[in-house]
Structure formats: structure tokens, C-alpha cells
Amino acid sequence: MDSKKFLLQEKDIPTAWYNIVADMKTKPRPIINPGTKQPLKPEDLFPLFSEEASRQELNTTDAWIEIPDEVREMYRIWRPTPLVRAAGLEKLLDTPAHIYFKNESVSPVGSHKLNSAIPQAYFCKKQGVTNITTETGAGQWGAALSLAAKHFGIELAVYMVKISYEQKPYRRSIMQTYGAEVIASPSMSTKAGRKIITDHPNYQGSLGTAISEAVELAMSTPNCKYCLGSVLNHVALHQTVLGLEAEKQMEMADEYPDVVIGCFGGGSNFSGISFPFMRHNFAGEHKTRFVAAEPASCPKLTRGVFQYDFGDEAGYTPLIPMYTLGHNFAPANIHAGGLRYHGAGSIISQLKHDNLMEAVDIPQLESFAAGVDFARCEGIIPAPESAHAIAAAIREAKRAKEEGKKETILFNLSGHGLIDMASYDRYLAGDLTNYDVPDAEIKANTDMLEKII
Ligand SMILES: *Cc1c(COP(=O)(O)O)cnc(C)c1O
């Protein structure tokens, strides 16, 4: 393993996040009120989110938003993270391409999610909020928010997708160790949960349902806000800290990426690694390609429709312009729990619509094969989610080889898989399968959407 690391110092942690919306020629369509269809103002979001997060969500003018000292202070626990030249993987693939990855797995909770959990908890704390609720898929976001909430002295209730609650019991223990309350979703504790349990008694849960439960609890509890770990603009904003670091580190390596890749659930780590580089495409300085790697079983960017949809299953959230499979789409029980979400955030959806980025879908078995290859030559066992980015990077490296091109490929390693070993066990035992989504299923779910676009 002769992989080479590029390290920054604490002083190099960015002092501002990059708000790509300010630089987009075509802005994302506005988030709207489902009843009036009017664009939301920050005040409309105050009941749900912290005021600062609400303002960031709708900020279309400031390209740089300062990172508060309290947040940078906590980032210092593990940031800056390493950028690594994956020489072992290059050798395995015998490719002329240079492959780099940004290692976000070194955070205390093992993923990039802490980058947004800290500011979201901090903004709640700053305005005197005492309780927050959230949802979690594989448990990564819940773990990150549990740590951040504890740090700022806020109580947290987490709705965890039932299938993950059972598949990933250690993530539940992690959240409980940090002091959060964890509830398997769908649960009987909310109206949304009771309805779906009544309609589908064996339903194993989805992020969309868990979000409905968390939103419902936040809206019905005094001095309680809701935090979301992906999809929204302010979450993408916070994640740019990782791409901004990677930009400096690529300079240290004296290279610039031809392709930037991130796995794709709701879009936060992909946004984080891509947006800082995308601004140089906007300025005409580079022609980097940006590739989102989503699971074939939940293909919103490659096969979904561009339409207004709810962010959750019950329809409690505002309407978001998104590539979506429909909020009722029930994704297969793949092991990359963090990628089981029906839609993409509004910024990403606009960028995709305008052909400023691409998407590929990766079958489950290809993702695990890539994860195992990566573990064997780079030493890090990737999260099943991150393995989708690795699989896409491998496809690009093979293509570069066929075309005889010395390309530079950068992907984000969004997390490690040390809490996902039950999934690797099943893969190694040959128990996992691919899932096909029939066109008719996508059509049935997207046909139900109101045609606003
Ligand atoms: C949550 C998660 C993802 C997917 O979420 P995005 O918002 O699309 O980044 C990917 N990788 C890991 C490790 C995660 O925890």
C-alpha cells in the first residue's frame, strides 16, 4: 500500500462555506408552500428549522457564508481530513488514471455527516432551542447529530428506519451512548407512523417515513426544532467544507480533477465534494465532469422525473423541485441504507436538469465488489454507501485505460463500513442480490405527483 496522503493543518480549515446557488446562472426553482404554491420566505421555515438554517436555505445571493468560530472549533476534532492518492487501487486496475479520495471516514462518527450536524445543532442552541428531532437511515446522520446535540447541551429524539434499526444495531448503540433517544420508524408514536403501520403492517420503513415522524414530533413539541441530514440547501452548503479542503489538497498534489464523484443519497456529500470545483467550471476555467453514483434500486437522478415533490412520505414538508421517484416510492432493502431516499435536493436537481453534472446507477453487487477491492488495496473498509462512489470511480478508471487517457479522478469516501460488517458478511456469503426497479413502478409513483412543472 504505497498510497500517498496530502495533509492540511488546522489553520487551513475553511473559514466560509461555499453557497453555489449565488453563482448558478439558472437558479433552482423555489421551494413552495403546498397549499398556496407561493415561494417560501425564511420566516415560513422558522417553525421547523433554526432561523439561521432557514436563512441559509433560501440564500441565493451570498457565495460565501462565514463558518461560526464555535463550529470551526468543533471541526478541529478531526478536520482537516486527509486527501489520499489511491495508488493501490490504481495498481489493481492497471490504469493510467490517477485516483484520489477525500477521506471523510476519519470523523468521530465515521462519516461526513458531522460537517452539517455541528452547525445545525449550534444554530438551534444559539436561539435557545432545547429539543431537536431527526430521522436516520443507516444511523450515520443520527450518530452525528447525537454527538453534536450532546456537545451543545440539546436533547435529541431520532427516528431510525426500522430495517436499519435491525440491520445496524450498533449505530443505535452509538446514538444511545451519545445520549440520544432512538425510536424505530414507522412507530406508533406519531400519526404518520400509525397510519403507515395500519396500511402496511410489515413495512420496514424508509427515510421518507422517518422524516414525517420527526417533523410531526417537532411541530407538536414546544421549543423543539427538526434537523435534516441531507437533501436541503443548507446541508449541501455545510458539506462544502470538505470540497474546499480537497481543492487545496489537489493543489498540493499538483493536479486538478477531470472527474469528481460522490455517492448519492439526498446529495449532501456529493454536493460537498463537487460544488467547490464546479465554480471553476462556471468561471470557464475547467471542464471537470461531476458524477453522482446512486443505487440502481433507488435511481432518482437517472430514472426519476423533474417535478415538485414532498421531502417526506406523509407530505408534511414544503414542496421541493426535485428529481424524484415519488414520495410514496418504497426503495428495496439494500444495505446502503443512507442511499434509500426517493428524491434529490433542489440545487442538484437543477444542475442535473441543466446538464452541468451526470449520474450513474450502481447495482448492489457491483458496489460491494468495489468496496471489497478497495478494502484490500487501500486498507479502509468503506461504508456500503461510499462503495457506490468507489464503483463509479473504478468504471471511470477502466474507461480511462481503454481510451489510454491519464485522467485525474477524485471521489469522496463519505464514510467507513466498520459498523456495517453484517452487510459485508452477507455479501461474502453470497446472500445479497441486485434489485431491478420496473419502469411501471416508477411511473405509478410519479404519475401521482401534481404537475406543477
Ligand atoms: C448518509 C450517507 C450518505 C448519503 O447521503 P448524502 O446526503 O447523499 O451524502 C452517503 N455516505 C454515507 C457514509 C452516509 O452516511
GROMACS .gro file of C-alpha atoms and ligand atoms in nm, residues 111-113 140 230 263-269 338-339 383 385-386 414-415, ligand 1:
model
   34
  111SER     CA    1  -1.881   0.980   0.807
  112HIS     CA    2  -1.914   1.326   0.656
  113LYS     CA    3  -2.248   1.383   0.835
  140GLN     CA    4  -2.492   0.780   1.028
  230SER     CA    5  -2.927   1.570   0.356
  263CYS     CA    6  -2.225   0.859  -0.388
  264PHE     CA    7  -2.578   0.993  -0.382
  265GLY     CA    8  -2.850   0.959  -0.120
  266GLY     CA    9  -3.005   1.304  -0.093
  267GLY     CA   10  -2.694   1.473  -0.227
  268SER     CA   11  -2.504   1.620   0.066
  269ASN     CA   12  -2.163   1.452   0.031
  338GLY     CA   13  -2.818   0.609   0.354
  339LEU     CA   14  -2.898   0.597  -0.018
  383ALA     CA   15  -1.942   0.229   0.406
  385GLU     CA   16  -2.292   0.395   0.055
  386SER     CA   17  -1.938   0.509  -0.023
  414SER     CA   18  -1.808   0.952   0.266
  415GLY     CA   19  -1.764   0.700   0.548
  454LIG     C1   20  -2.584   0.948   0.467
  454LIG     C2   21  -2.471   0.894   0.394
  454LIG     C3   22  -2.465   0.903   0.255
  454LIG     C4   23  -2.578   0.956   0.171
  454LIG     O1   24  -2.619   1.085   0.196
  454LIG     P1   25  -2.585   1.209   0.107
  454LIG     O2   26  -2.660   1.320   0.167
  454LIG     O3   27  -2.628   1.179  -0.033
  454LIG     O4   28  -2.439   1.231   0.117
  454LIG     C5   29  -2.352   0.856   0.192
  454LIG     N1   30  -2.249   0.802   0.261
  454LIG     C6   31  -2.252   0.792   0.394
  454LIG     C7   32  -2.136   0.729   0.464
  454LIG     C8   33  -2.362   0.839   0.465
  454LIG     O5   34  -2.363   0.828   0.597
   0.00000   0.00000   0.00000
